[in-house]
Short mmCIF file of C-alpha atoms in Angstrom, two decimals:
data_model
loop_
_atom_site.label_atom_id
_atom_site.label_comp_id
_atom_site.label_asym_id
_atom_site.label_seq_id
_atom_site.Cartn_x
_atom_site.Cartn_y
_atom_site.Cartn_z
CA UNK H 1 33.67 25.36 7.64
CA UNK H 2 31.98 24.88 11.06
CA UNK H 3 29.01 27.07 9.86
CA UNK H 4 28.57 24.96 6.64
CA UNK H 5 28.68 21.76 8.76
CA UNK H 6 26.20 23.34 11.35
CA UNK H 7 23.73 24.12 8.21
CA UNK H 8 24.46 20.72 6.54
CA UNK H 9 23.60 19.19 10.00
CA UNK H 10 20.39 21.27 10.13
CA UNK H 11 19.11 20.45 6.67
CA UNK H 12 19.31 16.46 7.33
CA UNK H 13 17.47 16.92 10.71
CA UNK H 14 14.75 18.96 8.56
CA UNK H 15 14.71 16.17 6.26
CA UNK H 16 14.77 13.52 8.36
CA UNK H 17 11.51 15.06 10.01
CA UNK H 18 9.74 15.11 7.05
CA UNK H 19 10.35 11.45 6.45
CA UNK H 20 9.09 10.97 9.56
CA UNK H 21 5.88 12.81 9.15
CA UNK H 22 5.28 10.96 6.05
CA UNK H 23 5.33 7.43 7.66
CA UNK H 24 3.34 8.87 10.65
CA UNK H 25 0.63 9.82 8.21
CA UNK H 26 0.76 6.50 6.71
CA UNK H 27 0.04 4.87 10.13
CA UNK H 28 -2.63 7.13 10.55
CA UNK H 29 -4.35 6.62 6.93
CA UNK H 30 -3.48 2.54 7.31
CA UNK H 31 -5.66 2.74 11.08
CA UNK H 32 -8.10 4.85 8.80
CA UNK H 33 -8.85 1.71 6.11
CA UNK H 34 -8.61 -0.92 8.45
CA UNK H 35 -11.61 0.79 10.48
CA UNK H 36 -13.43 1.58 7.28
CA UNK H 37 -13.00 -2.19 6.32
CA UNK H 38 -14.43 -3.37 9.85
CA UNK H 39 -17.14 -0.73 9.95
CA UNK H 40 -18.50 -2.19 6.47
CA UNK H 41 -18.18 -5.81 7.35
CA UNK H 42 -19.65 -5.51 10.40
CA UNK H 43 -22.28 -2.72 9.67
CA UNK H 44 -20.72 -0.85 12.82
CA UNK H 45 -22.25 2.52 12.30
CA UNK H 46 -20.33 4.16 15.44
CA UNK H 47 -17.21 3.00 13.95
CA UNK H 48 -18.26 4.49 10.39
CA UNK H 49 -18.93 7.77 11.90
CA UNK H 50 -15.75 8.13 13.84
CA UNK H 51 -14.13 7.30 10.23
CA UNK H 52 -16.15 9.56 8.21
CA UNK H 53 -15.28 12.54 10.77
CA UNK H 54 -11.27 11.79 11.34
CA UNK H 55 -10.45 12.79 7.90
CA UNK H 56 -9.53 16.29 8.81
CA UNK H 57 -6.39 14.69 10.84
CA UNK H 58 -5.27 13.16 7.35
CA UNK H 59 -5.79 16.38 5.32
CA UNK H 60 -4.21 18.60 8.31
CA UNK H 61 -0.79 16.31 8.12
CA UNK H 62 -0.71 16.30 3.94
CA UNK H 63 -0.63 20.17 4.52
CA UNK H 64 1.71 20.32 7.24
CA UNK H 65 4.16 18.00 5.16
CA UNK H 66 3.48 19.74 1.95
CA UNK H 67 4.36 23.14 3.63
CA UNK H 68 7.50 21.47 5.03
CA UNK H 69 8.66 20.54 1.52
CA UNK H 70 8.14 24.16 0.31
CA UNK H 71 10.03 25.45 2.79
CA UNK H 72 12.89 22.92 2.12
CA UNK H 73 13.15 23.44 -1.49
CA UNK H 74 13.32 27.50 -1.05
CA UNK H 75 15.61 27.32 1.66
CA UNK H 76 17.73 24.73 1.19
CA UNK H 77 17.88 24.29 -2.57
CA UNK H 78 18.38 20.81 -2.58
CA UNK H 79 20.75 18.55 -5.01
CA UNK H 80 19.40 16.39 -7.63
CA UNK H 81 19.31 13.48 -5.42
CA UNK H 82 17.38 15.25 -2.68
CA UNK H 83 15.19 17.11 -4.93
CA UNK H 84 14.02 13.57 -6.02
CA UNK H 85 12.86 12.48 -2.32
CA UNK H 86 11.30 15.79 -1.83
CA UNK H 87 9.49 15.52 -5.18
CA UNK H 88 8.36 12.07 -4.22
CA UNK H 89 7.03 12.80 -0.61
CA UNK H 90 4.65 15.20 -1.94
CA UNK H 91 3.48 13.01 -4.36
CA UNK H 92 3.34 10.27 -1.69
CA UNK H 93 1.24 12.34 0.77
CA UNK H 94 -1.04 13.30 -2.09
CA UNK H 95 -2.05 9.27 -2.56
CA UNK H 96 -2.29 9.38 1.20
CA UNK H 97 -4.87 11.68 1.59
CA UNK H 98 -6.85 10.37 -1.49
CA UNK H 99 -6.83 6.98 0.16
CA UNK H 100 -7.98 8.84 3.23
CA UNK H 101 -10.89 10.35 1.35
CA UNK H 102 -11.78 7.08 -0.01
CA UNK H 103 -11.80 5.70 3.66
CA UNK H 104 -14.09 8.47 4.60
CA UNK H 105 -16.90 7.37 1.55
CA UNK H 106 -16.41 4.11 2.82
CA UNK H 107 -17.77 5.31 6.38
CA UNK H 108 -20.39 7.64 4.70
CA UNK H 109 -21.90 4.82 2.81
CA UNK H 110 -21.76 2.55 5.93
CA UNK H 111 -23.63 5.09 7.63
CA UNK H 112 -26.46 5.46 4.90
CA UNK H 113 -27.02 1.40 4.87
CA UNK H 114 -27.38 1.67 8.39
CA UNK H 115 -29.98 4.03 8.33
CA UNK H 116 -31.94 2.06 5.76
CA UNK H 117 -31.57 -0.94 8.20
CA UNK H 118 -30.02 -2.78 4.94
CA UNK H 119 -30.57 -6.50 5.11
CA UNK H 120 -29.42 -7.66 2.00
CA UNK H 121 -26.27 -9.04 3.57
CA UNK H 122 -23.85 -8.02 0.30
CA UNK H 123 -21.56 -5.88 2.29
CA UNK H 124 -20.01 -9.49 3.31
CA UNK H 125 -19.25 -9.65 -0.27
CA UNK H 126 -16.70 -7.31 0.46
CA UNK H 127 -14.79 -9.06 3.04
CA UNK H 128 -12.15 -10.34 0.94
CA UNK H 129 -11.55 -7.49 -1.23
CA UNK H 130 -11.23 -5.56 1.56
CA UNK H 131 -8.70 -7.94 3.45
CA UNK H 132 -6.72 -7.47 0.03
CA UNK H 133 -6.73 -3.93 -0.29
CA UNK H 134 -5.43 -3.82 3.64
CA UNK H 135 -2.95 -6.42 3.05
CA UNK H 136 -1.67 -4.37 -0.38
CA UNK H 137 -1.60 -0.61 1.61
CA UNK H 138 0.64 -2.19 4.42
CA UNK H 139 3.13 -3.52 2.39
CA UNK H 140 3.26 -0.21 0.21
CA UNK H 141 3.81 1.88 3.25
CA UNK H 142 6.27 -0.91 4.38
CA UNK H 143 8.08 -0.94 1.49
CA UNK H 144 8.20 3.17 1.63
CA UNK H 145 9.76 2.74 5.24
CA UNK H 146 12.45 0.47 3.86
CA UNK H 147 12.72 1.78 0.40
CA UNK H 148 12.21 -1.70 -0.60
CA UNK H 149 11.77 -1.83 -4.48
CA UNK H 150 11.64 -5.89 -4.45
CA UNK H 151 8.67 -5.32 -2.29
CA UNK H 152 6.87 -2.43 -4.44
CA UNK H 153 7.21 -4.21 -7.19
CA UNK H 154 5.26 -7.07 -5.79
CA UNK H 155 2.60 -4.62 -4.56
CA UNK H 156 2.26 -3.05 -8.17
CA UNK H 157 1.85 -6.46 -9.37
CA UNK H 158 -0.52 -7.61 -7.24
CA UNK H 159 -2.92 -4.38 -7.68
CA UNK H 160 -3.94 -6.66 -10.59
CA UNK H 161 -5.61 -9.21 -7.93
CA UNK H 162 -7.42 -6.14 -6.46
CA UNK H 163 -9.03 -5.27 -10.00
CA UNK H 164 -9.92 -8.68 -10.73
CA UNK H 165 -11.71 -9.38 -7.27
CA UNK H 166 -13.17 -5.80 -7.70
CA UNK H 167 -14.64 -6.96 -10.94
CA UNK H 168 -15.93 -10.20 -9.55
CA UNK H 169 -17.62 -8.50 -6.74
CA UNK H 170 -19.30 -5.96 -9.20
CA UNK H 171 -20.82 -8.81 -11.18
CA UNK H 172 -22.53 -10.42 -7.86
CA UNK H 173 -23.90 -7.07 -6.86
CA UNK H 174 -25.41 -6.34 -10.74
CA UNK H 175 -26.96 -9.66 -10.78
CA UNK H 176 -28.60 -9.09 -7.23
CA UNK H 177 -30.13 -5.52 -8.25
CA UNK H 178 -31.61 -7.34 -11.00
CA UNK H 179 -33.16 -10.15 -9.50
CA UNK H 180 -34.48 -7.58 -6.80
CA UNK H 181 -34.62 -4.05 -7.87
CA UNK H 182 -36.23 -3.28 -4.37
CA UNK H 183 -32.61 -3.38 -3.08
CA UNK H 184 -30.93 -1.26 -5.89
CA UNK H 185 -30.55 1.71 -3.66
CA UNK H 186 -28.64 -0.16 -1.13
CA UNK H 187 -26.76 -2.26 -3.61
CA UNK H 188 -25.43 1.01 -5.14
CA UNK H 189 -24.04 2.22 -1.58
CA UNK H 190 -22.03 -1.20 -1.38
CA UNK H 191 -20.82 -0.66 -5.21
CA UNK H 192 -19.68 2.73 -4.07
CA UNK H 193 -17.97 0.78 -0.79
CA UNK H 194 -16.45 -1.48 -3.20
CA UNK H 195 -15.24 1.18 -5.77
CA UNK H 196 -13.46 2.69 -2.92
CA UNK H 197 -11.71 0.11 -1.85
CA UNK H 198 -10.60 -0.42 -5.59
CA UNK H 199 -9.26 3.17 -5.38
CA UNK H 200 -7.36 2.78 -2.63
CA UNK H 201 -5.52 -0.13 -4.08
CA UNK H 202 -4.69 2.01 -7.23
CA UNK H 203 -3.53 4.62 -4.64
CA UNK H 204 -1.25 2.10 -2.87
CA UNK H 205 0.34 1.11 -6.16
CA UNK H 206 1.17 4.52 -6.94
CA UNK H 207 3.11 5.00 -3.78
CA UNK H 208 5.14 2.08 -4.53
CA UNK H 209 6.29 3.54 -7.83
CA UNK H 210 7.14 6.30 -6.08
CA UNK H 211 9.59 4.00 -4.16
CA UNK H 212 11.09 2.82 -7.35
CA UNK H 213 11.34 6.04 -8.55
CA UNK H 214 13.40 7.02 -5.68
CA UNK H 215 15.37 4.19 -5.63
CA UNK H 216 15.95 3.56 -9.22
CA UNK H 217 15.37 7.15 -10.61
CA UNK H 218 13.32 5.49 -13.17
CA UNK H 219 9.48 6.72 -13.95
CA UNK H 220 7.52 3.34 -14.22
CA UNK H 221 4.10 4.78 -14.15
CA UNK H 222 2.30 3.32 -17.32
CA UNK H 223 4.98 0.67 -18.05
CA UNK H 224 6.05 -2.52 -17.06
CA UNK H 225 8.80 -2.31 -14.59
CA UNK H 226 11.65 -5.06 -14.31
CA UNK H 227 13.82 -5.29 -11.21
CA UNK H 228 16.74 -6.16 -13.38
CA UNK H 229 16.62 -2.70 -15.15
CA UNK H 230 19.42 -0.41 -15.09
#
């Protein structure tokens, strides 16, 4: 009995350790996105380089957590509730890693814009989109930390605003490319930054869908979710 209790305590400690690592990884990703957006709006080449070259930290965190989850499944054979948590964690860290990839892309495109001495000023068009994306990612990570399905549901809904903002920016960029074909190359770099921001919004939504899955046991991907659903 005492041995069984010890094993249970050790298992809970390992599980809490993995959850803590996920939240730490989330904080690292959030900082990367904030730096990427700042580098873009301010055309800060040094900050852009820092973002582009720091993605390995996020990749390392994903590999470590993934390995921890595999060991938990193999060694502890978790019951249904804990197994659901571990599966959700594996999915969450995949989306966090992809958000890191998108931040890295922004960093690299900003470096290219800086190298061509971009003077179009179109990167400023992404200011509003960048702010919205930072906010939605922050709320997604907060919902994950608190297992707050109400906040998670709001993030899922607010991703539509990100899509609208992205479509607006895309139209503006296309118009400017048509008006001045000499700037097409730089405009494409700005467009790819906008696309990366939009994708970060999508991955933030995915994270919130996993939170809902964890709390409600309901897969809400590709469906309309209602908090009152059982």
